[in-house]
Amino acid sequence: MKFSSSLLVAASVATLATAAGSTSKPKNYIFFLPDGYGPASETFARDFANYKSNNTNMLPVDELAIGYVRTFATDTLVTDSAAAATAYACGKKTYNGAIGVDDNYKPLGTILEAAKLDGFMTGLVVTSRITHASPAGFATHTYFRDLESDIADQLVGYTHPLGRVVDVMMGGGRCFFLPQSDEESCREDDVDLWSIAHDKYNWTMTTEREKFDELDNGLAEDIPLPFAFIPNLDHMMYEVDRESSLEPSLTEMAITTLNLFDRLTKDSDKGFFLFIEASRIDHAGHAHDPIGHVHDILEYNRAMQAIVQWINDGHSDTALLSGADHECGGLTMGVPDYAWYPEVLDVARNTAGIYAQQFETFNETANATETDKMKYLKEQIFEAYGIKNATKEEIEGYFTADSAEIYLGEVLSARAGINWSTLGHTAVDITLFGHGINTHNMIGSWENGEVGQFMANQLGLNVANVTKILQANESFVQAIGPDAEGKKLIKRYRLQHDHEHLHEGAFHKH
Amino acid sequence: MKFSSSLLVAASVATLATAAGSTSKPKNYIFFLPDGYGPASETFARDFANYKSNNTNMLPVDELAIGYVRTFATDTLVTDSAAAATAYACGKKTYNGAIGVDDNYKPLGTILEAAKLDGFMTGLVVTSRITHASPAGFATHTYFRDLESDIADQLVGYTHPLGRVVDVMMGGGRCFFLPQSDEESCREDDVDLWSIAHDKYNWTMTTEREKFDELDNGLAEDIPLPFAFIPNLDHMMYEVDRESSLEPSLTEMAITTLNLFDRLTKDSDKGFFLFIEASRIDHAGHAHDPIGHVHDILEYNRAMQAIVQWINDGHSDTALLSGADHECGGLTMGVPDYAWYPEVLDVARNTAGIYAQQFETFNETANATETDKMKYLKEQIFEAYGIKNATKEEIEGYFTADSAEIYLGEVLSARAGINWSTLGHTAVDITLFGHGINTHNMIGSWENGEVGQFMANQLGLNVANVTKILQANESFVQAIGPDAEGKKLIKRYRLQHDHEHLHEGAFHKH
Ligand SMILES: [Zn+2]
Ligand SMILES: [Zn+2]
Ligand SMILES: [Zn+2]
Ligand SMILES: [Zn+2]
């Protein structure tokens, strides 16, 4: 873990000092959402990083902390990603499950849409499916987050009333772009969105890392926009599991997109709005997997550090705000005995899900005896994941657990002295980070909607006008609202315990 | 719940604006420690206050948030109150259990001692025993927090090598001032510290609220200094249990002391250093009692609001910083199902401990039948505490629980959708609040020791010099260090699960 902390301290202080009293505004805005990153997760990852480096450093984002965000949704005190993304994007709180719509299912203009209409470049760079709630909330509208085919349709411009509003998309979720006849599809219709995007809307649709890498080299006039890099059917891999020959890191995707936008807007008086998400900090929280959680958090920190460096390095007209949508998993450290042991997390080289899959594969080996299997589980799975000298009880529990993945995570967590209280989110305020021009104005405590309002105001955007245009489109309003069945769907979602995790696990069965 | 929020917003913003670039320093410093107040506790109390008032206001302290504090101790990643208080007071991290001493048991000068030596007035105003770890860390020195008789001896000046360093003390813990011959004593010796303090060190030692009230009226020359108001043998009451005829609120104690110091230092170029603690937010966290927790947090907020008002109202030479020592209880809200219900906490009119005591009394009634007792438990205890229509299982669990108090708290918590993961503390960073001159310099993330260093620097104090004086006193160094038995005591403390709670419960048995 090599973070150049001293550099960041200097930069932050300088920002506060020189920008005080300034009335100039940024040309470009980056909003970076670390999904499911609560206050405990920051201490958690810092303690791990410091165990590794044997010091007491700050994390890069520690240096950028400026305030807190109050995250509750309109229907409950614990928000989901959809309601929170909508609040950040539209400046208005809504109900859990809502994508760019208000409590009455009416569309709300987003900061990204307003930027696009005003001549800015726009981008969504995430590690979840690109159709997942957080990116969806910035560029699409529907009464329920699970309607990811509809979200994909809007993302490419196919059914979006404003036409195409996104210039660059990077993330997973290709299955929602394939017609149901394709065995890799998650759609329930015959729309071949991948081809439609390419043919009708001129998208460069690619799954290849080489095509992504070429973005860094091409001349401005060669850049094949709009550009979608969607290498995976489902989410991108967790950082610790990532195969770098197939997938760039979030840091690489973020910086490549920034450089691209910088070249494209250099001679314009309009800049860009870029939404970036470290999406899977949250997924590891739902899965109670400290390994996926800590490594995706550290990658978020690397990306934030790289962006701050990029801003300081000749892009002082770009401002950065970053805040989570909510906490995830109810993480606490020091359970039960005033000590937690980050060293326990320094063994695993993959997430629990990979180890569980690996055992599943071995378990299906025809000629493996019961003894072989138990030995394999203990030595190749438990030991490799960091559960040294697993007890008989720990091993046996694996076979009766609802989820092998979660079981492994919880056993390792217990040994590390950390606890997860829920498979869902919790209500605690999250930390707001900022760097660059005028971000010191966001020191203090804010509603999530106020953060969105601030950014739109800084770019001089009229989001209310976008709302007006969208709501005047009666057929669109009709199309994205719930029928009786849809209202039941939302109600069920609201009542369902730990639904988000179930939702994650269920996605492949269409 | 009537907080004049708009006032505070205006005040905070004004502070940031006008103080920027200023090089002047405060004459007076207040450090206000809300013990065991983690980030989740702030959301928790705000959601409850907003349920009561049917709005979405901020809490008073929300308006004052400027940063956060990294709290780990030198021996574990989860601190106790002793190590944390020492870090704040002395500017240096130490081991859990340490009171004003470093890892080698050597005394460290405190900001309060440095202030006293430099001619400032000094005070400790708390709701725990005045001999408890947090106030002790600011004015005394010993290798282990449980040596509260020794701490009391130093507090009055009896065994403190610098003589008396405290001018005003308010809090509980009178039992440590009484000789063992007194049946109310917690001491294991014959020292009548109450009389010694009065006779040899000129303290006004009082248990009477009337004497406290007189502080507000007397002329400066009539104020009987040094002054100790110690109404209770043990801690002060939780705010929700408080009998106001016997005990003032923390807000009253804080403001009375501020007015007193203000009158006494008006014509001096030296001001005061005041340590205030909302001590029992922590105790309710250890007890998993959401009722004690929420009401002591709201009282902390009232006190903070009153202090900000006091500063704004003609005392702009006073600065305020406030930060917890650590989180307590591993509180999370939204367990298990994305909703938490603050309304469940709006029934109880006392803490769980009071209800448990009440049942104990009824249970010992000679002629009550089993049926009477069950009926009483259900109707007068469970219902009154907020557990409506208690189930058979909930009632039966009461009789097998290790602690009736904790059991009640946990049943109510489960119904409210909140979870406590530990009977001890957790590692999460805590929030730093500030108001007044130069406190904007503390925006961001800090080690707890850095907060102490900043305050000492702001008052122009030389804490290192106090350390030098203390460490040069060989017999004192000898007296406060551990012998072989003492080292075992510290080791046992370090290994003991949930020790702080046990410690709380055990105090009366000497
Ligand atoms: Zn989320
Ligand atoms: Zn989630
Ligand atoms: Zn404490
Ligand atoms: Zn405690």
Short mmCIF file of N, CA, C and O in Angstrom, two decimals, chain A residues 16 39-40 42-43 46-47 56 58 61-62 65-66 68 70 72 76-80 96 286 330 332-340 342 419 421-429 431 433 443-445 447 497-500, chain B residues 16 39-40 42-43 46-47 56 58 62 65-68 70 72 76-80 96 286 330-340 342 419 421-429 431-432 443-445 447 497-500:
data_model
loop_
_atom_site.label_atom_id
_atom_site.label_comp_id
_atom_site.label_asym_id
_atom_site.label_seq_id
_atom_site.Cartn_x
_atom_site.Cartn_y
_atom_site.Cartn_z
N LEU A 16 -8.26 24.77 0.45
CA LEU A 16 -9.04 25.55 1.40
C LEU A 16 -8.56 26.99 1.44
O LEU A 16 -9.35 27.92 1.46
N PRO A 39 -18.87 4.93 7.85
CA PRO A 39 -17.73 5.40 8.62
C PRO A 39 -16.86 4.26 9.15
O PRO A 39 -15.63 4.36 9.16
N ALA A 40 -17.48 3.16 9.59
CA ALA A 40 -16.69 2.05 10.14
C ALA A 40 -15.81 1.43 9.05
O ALA A 40 -14.70 0.97 9.32
N GLU A 42 -14.25 2.91 6.74
CA GLU A 42 -13.04 3.70 6.54
C GLU A 42 -11.99 3.34 7.59
O GLU A 42 -10.82 3.14 7.26
N THR A 43 -12.40 3.27 8.85
CA THR A 43 -11.47 2.88 9.90
C THR A 43 -10.94 1.46 9.62
O THR A 43 -9.75 1.18 9.75
N ARG A 46 -8.40 1.46 6.80
CA ARG A 46 -7.18 2.15 7.24
C ARG A 46 -6.36 1.26 8.16
O ARG A 46 -5.15 1.15 8.03
N ASP A 47 -7.06 0.63 9.11
CA ASP A 47 -6.36 -0.25 10.05
C ASP A 47 -5.68 -1.40 9.31
O ASP A 47 -4.56 -1.80 9.65
N THR A 56 0.99 4.30 10.87
CA THR A 56 -0.30 4.83 11.31
C THR A 56 -0.75 5.94 10.36
O THR A 56 -1.24 6.98 10.78
N MET A 58 -2.82 7.98 7.32
CA MET A 58 -4.20 8.17 6.89
C MET A 58 -4.41 7.47 5.55
O MET A 58 -3.45 7.21 4.81
N VAL A 61 -8.48 9.17 1.25
CA VAL A 61 -9.74 9.92 1.42
C VAL A 61 -9.84 10.59 2.78
O VAL A 61 -10.57 11.58 2.93
N ASP A 62 -9.14 10.07 3.79
CA ASP A 62 -9.14 10.77 5.09
C ASP A 62 -8.78 12.24 4.91
O ASP A 62 -9.33 13.12 5.57
N ALA A 65 -11.78 14.59 3.77
CA ALA A 65 -13.06 14.64 4.49
C ALA A 65 -13.47 16.07 4.77
O ALA A 65 -12.70 16.86 5.29
N ILE A 66 -14.70 16.40 4.40
CA ILE A 66 -15.18 17.75 4.67
C ILE A 66 -16.52 17.76 5.41
O ILE A 66 -16.87 18.75 6.02
N TYR A 68 -20.58 15.48 6.33
CA TYR A 68 -21.42 14.31 6.53
C TYR A 68 -22.68 14.43 5.70
O TYR A 68 -23.15 15.54 5.45
N ARG A 70 -26.74 13.06 5.38
CA ARG A 70 -27.89 12.39 6.00
C ARG A 70 -28.67 11.70 4.87
O ARG A 70 -29.12 12.36 3.94
N PHE A 72 -31.39 9.25 4.77
CA PHE A 72 -32.70 8.58 4.83
C PHE A 72 -33.54 8.80 3.56
O PHE A 72 -33.43 9.83 2.90
N THR A 76 -38.45 5.15 4.36
CA THR A 76 -37.82 4.55 5.54
C THR A 76 -36.60 5.36 5.93
O THR A 76 -36.09 6.15 5.15
N LEU A 77 -36.13 5.12 7.15
CA LEU A 77 -34.94 5.82 7.64
C LEU A 77 -33.65 5.19 7.12
O LEU A 77 -32.57 5.73 7.31
N VAL A 78 -33.77 4.04 6.48
CA VAL A 78 -32.60 3.38 5.87
C VAL A 78 -32.82 3.36 4.37
O VAL A 78 -33.77 2.77 3.88
N THR A 79 -31.92 3.99 3.66
CA THR A 79 -32.12 4.12 2.21
C THR A 79 -31.56 2.91 1.47
O THR A 79 -30.70 2.20 1.97
N ASP A 80 -32.03 2.71 0.26
CA ASP A 80 -31.37 1.79 -0.66
C ASP A 80 -30.57 2.62 -1.67
O ASP A 80 -30.58 3.86 -1.62
N ASN A 96 -37.48 4.12 -1.53
CA ASN A 96 -36.55 3.05 -1.87
C ASN A 96 -37.02 2.29 -3.11
O ASN A 96 -38.17 1.86 -3.17
N HIS A 286 -22.89 -6.70 1.81
CA HIS A 286 -24.06 -7.59 1.85
C HIS A 286 -23.64 -9.03 2.08
O HIS A 286 -24.33 -9.79 2.75
N GLY A 330 -23.82 -3.18 8.45
CA GLY A 330 -23.77 -2.91 9.89
C GLY A 330 -22.43 -3.32 10.49
O GLY A 330 -22.37 -3.91 11.57
N THR A 332 -19.06 -3.46 12.44
CA THR A 332 -18.40 -2.88 13.63
C THR A 332 -17.13 -3.71 13.92
O THR A 332 -17.10 -4.91 13.65
N MET A 333 -16.12 -3.04 14.43
CA MET A 333 -14.86 -3.72 14.75
C MET A 333 -14.58 -3.62 16.24
O MET A 333 -14.69 -2.54 16.81
N GLY A 334 -14.14 -4.75 16.81
CA GLY A 334 -13.84 -4.79 18.24
C GLY A 334 -14.83 -5.67 18.96
O GLY A 334 -15.17 -5.43 20.11
N VAL A 335 -15.31 -6.69 18.26
CA VAL A 335 -16.38 -7.53 18.80
C VAL A 335 -15.83 -8.94 19.02
O VAL A 335 -15.35 -9.57 18.09
N PRO A 336 -15.87 -9.48 20.25
CA PRO A 336 -16.46 -8.85 21.42
C PRO A 336 -15.47 -8.20 22.36
O PRO A 336 -15.88 -7.74 23.41
N ASP A 337 -14.22 -8.12 22.08
CA ASP A 337 -13.29 -7.88 23.19
C ASP A 337 -12.29 -6.73 23.02
O ASP A 337 -11.12 -6.86 23.34
N TYR A 338 -12.73 -5.58 22.50
CA TYR A 338 -11.87 -4.39 22.48
C TYR A 338 -10.63 -4.56 21.61
O TYR A 338 -9.69 -3.80 21.75
N ALA A 339 -10.65 -5.55 20.75
CA ALA A 339 -9.49 -5.68 19.88
C ALA A 339 -9.97 -6.24 18.56
O ALA A 339 -10.87 -7.06 18.52
N TRP A 340 -9.40 -5.73 17.51
CA TRP A 340 -9.68 -6.39 16.23
C TRP A 340 -8.36 -6.60 15.53
O TRP A 340 -7.40 -5.87 15.77
N PRO A 342 -6.60 -6.99 12.10
CA PRO A 342 -6.57 -6.89 10.63
C PRO A 342 -5.66 -7.92 9.98
O PRO A 342 -5.86 -8.28 8.82
N ASN A 419 -17.83 -7.59 13.20
CA ASN A 419 -19.21 -8.07 13.21
C ASN A 419 -20.02 -7.38 12.12
O ASN A 419 -19.82 -6.20 11.84
N SER A 421 -24.06 -6.74 11.31
CA SER A 421 -25.34 -6.89 12.01
C SER A 421 -26.50 -7.17 11.08
O SER A 421 -27.57 -7.55 11.52
N THR A 422 -26.33 -6.97 9.77
CA THR A 422 -27.46 -7.12 8.85
C THR A 422 -26.97 -7.49 7.46
O THR A 422 -25.83 -7.15 7.08
N LEU A 423 -27.82 -8.15 6.70
CA LEU A 423 -27.51 -8.40 5.29
C LEU A 423 -27.90 -7.20 4.43
O LEU A 423 -27.69 -7.19 3.23
N GLY A 424 -28.48 -6.19 5.06
CA GLY A 424 -28.89 -4.99 4.32
C GLY A 424 -28.04 -3.78 4.69
O GLY A 424 -26.89 -3.90 5.10
N HIS A 425 -28.62 -2.60 4.54
CA HIS A 425 -27.94 -1.34 4.86
C HIS A 425 -28.29 -0.88 6.26
O HIS A 425 -29.22 -1.41 6.86
N THR A 426 -27.57 0.14 6.76
CA THR A 426 -27.97 0.76 8.02
C THR A 426 -28.08 2.28 7.85
O THR A 426 -27.73 2.83 6.80
N ALA A 427 -28.55 2.95 8.90
CA ALA A 427 -28.99 4.35 8.78
C ALA A 427 -27.91 5.40 8.98
O ALA A 427 -28.12 6.57 8.70
N VAL A 428 -26.75 5.00 9.47
CA VAL A 428 -25.73 5.97 9.89
C VAL A 428 -25.37 6.96 8.77
O VAL A 428 -25.33 6.60 7.60
N ASP A 429 -25.11 8.21 9.15
CA ASP A 429 -24.63 9.23 8.20
C ASP A 429 -23.33 8.74 7.56
O ASP A 429 -22.53 8.05 8.19
N THR A 431 -19.70 9.87 5.25
CA THR A 431 -18.75 10.97 5.17
C THR A 431 -18.70 11.56 3.76
O THR A 431 -18.79 10.83 2.78
N PHE A 433 -16.49 13.70 1.04
CA PHE A 433 -15.11 14.06 0.70
C PHE A 433 -15.14 15.05 -0.46
O PHE A 433 -16.02 14.98 -1.32
N ILE A 443 -18.39 21.96 3.65
CA ILE A 443 -18.01 21.55 5.00
C ILE A 443 -19.27 21.51 5.86
O ILE A 443 -20.10 22.42 5.79
N GLY A 444 -19.42 20.45 6.64
CA GLY A 444 -20.58 20.35 7.54
C GLY A 444 -21.48 19.18 7.22
O GLY A 444 -21.06 18.22 6.60
N SER A 445 -22.73 19.28 7.64
CA SER A 445 -23.71 18.19 7.52
C SER A 445 -24.79 18.54 6.50
O SER A 445 -25.34 19.65 6.54
N GLU A 447 -28.14 17.09 3.71
CA GLU A 447 -29.01 16.06 3.14
C GLU A 447 -28.37 15.60 1.83
O GLU A 447 -27.76 16.41 1.12
N HIS A 497 -37.18 -8.61 3.84
CA HIS A 497 -35.97 -8.51 4.63
C HIS A 497 -34.75 -8.77 3.74
O HIS A 497 -34.78 -9.66 2.91
N ASP A 498 -33.72 -7.98 3.97
CA ASP A 498 -32.44 -8.26 3.31
C ASP A 498 -32.59 -8.42 1.81
O ASP A 498 -31.92 -9.21 1.18
N HIS A 499 -33.49 -7.66 1.25
CA HIS A 499 -33.83 -7.86 -0.15
C HIS A 499 -32.66 -7.59 -1.07
O HIS A 499 -32.52 -8.21 -2.09
N GLU A 500 -31.84 -6.65 -0.73
CA GLU A 500 -30.82 -6.28 -1.70
C GLU A 500 -29.88 -7.45 -1.92
O GLU A 500 -29.48 -7.73 -3.03
N LEU B 16 -16.65 30.56 10.28
CA LEU B 16 -15.74 30.17 9.22
C LEU B 16 -15.31 31.38 8.40
O LEU B 16 -14.15 31.53 8.05
N PRO B 39 -20.60 7.70 15.37
CA PRO B 39 -21.39 8.29 14.28
C PRO B 39 -22.83 7.77 14.23
O PRO B 39 -23.76 8.53 13.97
N ALA B 40 -23.03 6.48 14.49
CA ALA B 40 -24.39 5.94 14.43
C ALA B 40 -25.26 6.54 15.52
O ALA B 40 -26.47 6.74 15.33
N GLU B 42 -25.30 9.53 16.53
CA GLU B 42 -25.80 10.85 16.11
C GLU B 42 -27.02 10.70 15.20
O GLU B 42 -28.04 11.38 15.39
N THR B 43 -26.93 9.80 14.23
CA THR B 43 -28.09 9.56 13.37
C THR B 43 -29.26 9.05 14.21
O THR B 43 -30.41 9.47 14.02
N ARG B 46 -30.86 11.86 16.21
CA ARG B 46 -31.52 12.80 15.30
C ARG B 46 -32.84 12.22 14.79
O ARG B 46 -33.86 12.91 14.76
N ASP B 47 -32.80 10.95 14.42
CA ASP B 47 -34.02 10.31 13.92
C ASP B 47 -35.10 10.28 15.00
O ASP B 47 -36.28 10.48 14.72
N THR B 56 -37.51 17.08 9.76
CA THR B 56 -36.22 16.51 9.34
C THR B 56 -35.07 17.44 9.70
O THR B 56 -34.16 17.67 8.91
N MET B 58 -31.77 19.11 11.67
CA MET B 58 -30.48 18.67 12.17
C MET B 58 -30.49 18.74 13.69
O MET B 58 -31.27 19.48 14.30
N ASP B 62 -24.89 18.60 14.73
CA ASP B 62 -24.71 18.42 13.27
C ASP B 62 -24.14 19.69 12.65
O ASP B 62 -23.32 19.64 11.73
N ALA B 65 -20.22 20.09 12.98
CA ALA B 65 -19.29 19.03 12.55
C ALA B 65 -18.18 19.62 11.68
O ALA B 65 -18.46 20.33 10.71
N ILE B 66 -16.95 19.34 12.02
CA ILE B 66 -15.84 19.84 11.21
C ILE B 66 -14.88 18.74 10.77
O ILE B 66 -14.13 18.92 9.83
N GLY B 67 -14.90 17.59 11.44
CA GLY B 67 -13.95 16.57 11.04
C GLY B 67 -14.16 15.29 11.79
O GLY B 67 -15.23 15.05 12.33
N TYR B 68 -13.13 14.44 11.76
CA TYR B 68 -13.22 13.25 12.59
C TYR B 68 -11.90 12.87 13.20
O TYR B 68 -10.85 13.41 12.84
N ARG B 70 -9.28 9.81 14.80
CA ARG B 70 -8.83 8.42 14.79
C ARG B 70 -8.39 8.07 16.21
O ARG B 70 -7.49 8.71 16.76
N PHE B 72 -7.56 4.93 17.94
CA PHE B 72 -6.88 3.72 18.44
C PHE B 72 -5.88 4.01 19.57
O PHE B 72 -5.28 5.09 19.61
N THR B 76 -4.11 -1.58 21.48
CA THR B 76 -5.15 -2.22 20.66
C THR B 76 -5.75 -1.16 19.73
O THR B 76 -5.59 0.04 19.94
N LEU B 77 -6.48 -1.65 18.72
CA LEU B 77 -7.12 -0.74 17.76
C LEU B 77 -8.42 -0.18 18.31
O LEU B 77 -9.02 0.70 17.71
N VAL B 78 -8.88 -0.70 19.44
CA VAL B 78 -10.09 -0.18 20.08
C VAL B 78 -9.68 0.42 21.42
O VAL B 78 -9.17 -0.29 22.29
N THR B 79 -9.92 1.69 21.57
CA THR B 79 -9.45 2.37 22.78
C THR B 79 -10.45 2.25 23.92
O THR B 79 -11.63 2.01 23.69
N ASP B 80 -9.98 2.45 25.13
CA ASP B 80 -10.89 2.65 26.26
C ASP B 80 -10.88 4.15 26.58
O ASP B 80 -10.21 4.95 25.92
N ASN B 96 -4.48 1.15 26.86
CA ASN B 96 -5.79 1.14 27.53
C ASN B 96 -5.64 0.96 29.03
O ASN B 96 -4.94 0.06 29.50
N HIS B 286 -22.96 0.64 26.85
CA HIS B 286 -22.54 -0.64 27.45
C HIS B 286 -23.74 -1.46 27.89
O HIS B 286 -23.72 -2.68 27.79
N GLY B 330 -21.33 -0.78 19.59
CA GLY B 330 -21.46 -1.28 18.22
C GLY B 330 -22.86 -1.07 17.68
O GLY B 330 -23.44 -1.95 17.02
N LEU B 331 -23.41 0.10 17.93
CA LEU B 331 -24.80 0.41 17.54
C LEU B 331 -24.96 0.49 16.02
O LEU B 331 -24.17 1.14 15.33
N THR B 332 -25.98 -0.20 15.50
CA THR B 332 -26.39 -0.01 14.10
C THR B 332 -27.92 0.02 14.05
O THR B 332 -28.60 -0.64 14.85
N MET B 333 -28.46 0.79 13.12
CA MET B 333 -29.91 0.90 12.97
C MET B 333 -30.32 0.41 11.59
O MET B 333 -29.71 0.78 10.59
N GLY B 334 -31.42 -0.38 11.58
CA GLY B 334 -31.91 -0.92 10.32
C GLY B 334 -31.71 -2.43 10.31
O GLY B 334 -31.49 -3.02 9.27
N VAL B 335 -31.80 -3.04 11.48
CA VAL B 335 -31.51 -4.47 11.61
C VAL B 335 -32.79 -5.20 12.02
O VAL B 335 -33.36 -4.88 13.06
N PRO B 336 -33.25 -6.17 11.23
CA PRO B 336 -32.61 -6.67 10.03
C PRO B 336 -33.19 -6.14 8.73
O PRO B 336 -32.77 -6.57 7.68
N ASP B 337 -34.10 -5.25 8.72
CA ASP B 337 -34.89 -5.10 7.50
C ASP B 337 -35.02 -3.68 6.93
O ASP B 337 -36.10 -3.28 6.51
N TYR B 338 -33.95 -2.90 6.87
CA TYR B 338 -33.98 -1.62 6.17
C TYR B 338 -34.93 -0.61 6.79
O TYR B 338 -35.30 0.36 6.15
N ALA B 339 -35.34 -0.84 8.01
CA ALA B 339 -36.21 0.15 8.64
C ALA B 339 -35.90 0.15 10.12
O ALA B 339 -35.63 -0.90 10.71
N TRP B 340 -35.90 1.32 10.68
CA TRP B 340 -35.83 1.36 12.14
C TRP B 340 -36.90 2.30 12.63
O TRP B 340 -37.30 3.22 11.91
N PRO B 342 -37.99 4.71 15.48
CA PRO B 342 -37.71 5.51 16.69
C PRO B 342 -38.92 5.66 17.60
O PRO B 342 -38.77 5.87 18.80
N ASN B 419 -29.47 -2.61 16.68
CA ASN B 419 -28.63 -3.71 17.13
C ASN B 419 -27.40 -3.19 17.86
O ASN B 419 -26.85 -2.16 17.49
N SER B 421 -23.65 -4.67 18.92
CA SER B 421 -22.82 -5.83 18.60
C SER B 421 -21.88 -6.23 19.72
O SER B 421 -21.31 -7.31 19.70
N THR B 422 -21.69 -5.36 20.71
CA THR B 422 -20.72 -5.66 21.76
C THR B 422 -21.08 -4.94 23.06
O THR B 422 -21.73 -3.89 23.03
N LEU B 423 -20.64 -5.51 24.18
CA LEU B 423 -20.80 -4.81 25.47
C LEU B 423 -19.65 -3.82 25.69
O LEU B 423 -19.63 -3.10 26.67
N GLY B 424 -18.72 -3.78 24.75
CA GLY B 424 -17.59 -2.86 24.86
C GLY B 424 -17.65 -1.75 23.82
O GLY B 424 -18.71 -1.38 23.35
N HIS B 425 -16.49 -1.25 23.48
CA HIS B 425 -16.37 -0.16 22.48
C HIS B 425 -16.05 -0.74 21.10
O HIS B 425 -15.71 -1.90 20.98
N THR B 426 -16.14 0.09 20.06
CA THR B 426 -15.68 -0.33 18.73
C THR B 426 -14.69 0.70 18.18
O THR B 426 -14.49 1.77 18.76
N ALA B 427 -14.11 0.36 17.02
CA ALA B 427 -12.93 1.09 16.53
C ALA B 427 -13.25 2.30 15.66
O ALA B 427 -12.36 3.10 15.37
N VAL B 428 -14.50 2.46 15.24
CA VAL B 428 -14.84 3.49 14.24
C VAL B 428 -14.38 4.89 14.66
O VAL B 428 -14.43 5.24 15.85
N ASP B 429 -13.94 5.68 13.69
CA ASP B 429 -13.60 7.09 13.94
C ASP B 429 -14.81 7.82 14.51
O ASP B 429 -15.95 7.50 14.18
N THR B 431 -16.73 11.75 15.35
CA THR B 431 -16.87 13.06 14.73
C THR B 431 -16.32 14.16 15.63
O THR B 431 -16.52 14.13 16.84
N LEU B 432 -15.66 15.13 15.01
CA LEU B 432 -15.14 16.29 15.75
C LEU B 432 -16.03 17.49 15.47
O LEU B 432 -16.36 17.78 14.32
N ILE B 443 -10.70 21.29 10.56
CA ILE B 443 -11.45 20.58 9.54
C ILE B 443 -10.60 19.42 9.04
O ILE B 443 -9.41 19.60 8.79
N GLY B 444 -11.21 18.23 8.92
CA GLY B 444 -10.48 17.08 8.39
C GLY B 444 -10.35 15.95 9.38
O GLY B 444 -11.15 15.84 10.31
N SER B 445 -9.35 15.12 9.18
CA SER B 445 -9.16 13.90 9.98
C SER B 445 -7.92 14.02 10.86
O SER B 445 -6.86 14.43 10.39
N GLU B 447 -5.57 12.51 14.51
CA GLU B 447 -5.35 11.62 15.64
C GLU B 447 -5.89 12.31 16.89
O GLU B 447 -5.84 13.54 16.98
N HIS B 497 -12.80 -9.80 28.42
CA HIS B 497 -13.86 -9.43 27.48
C HIS B 497 -14.84 -8.49 28.17
O HIS B 497 -15.19 -8.67 29.31
N ASP B 498 -15.26 -7.48 27.42
CA ASP B 498 -16.33 -6.60 27.88
C ASP B 498 -16.04 -6.04 29.27
O ASP B 498 -16.94 -5.85 30.07
N HIS B 499 -14.78 -5.78 29.51
CA HIS B 499 -14.39 -5.43 30.86
C HIS B 499 -15.02 -4.14 31.34
O HIS B 499 -15.33 -3.98 32.50
N GLU B 500 -15.20 -3.19 30.43
CA GLU B 500 -15.65 -1.89 30.93
C GLU B 500 -17.03 -2.03 31.55
O GLU B 500 -17.31 -1.44 32.58
#
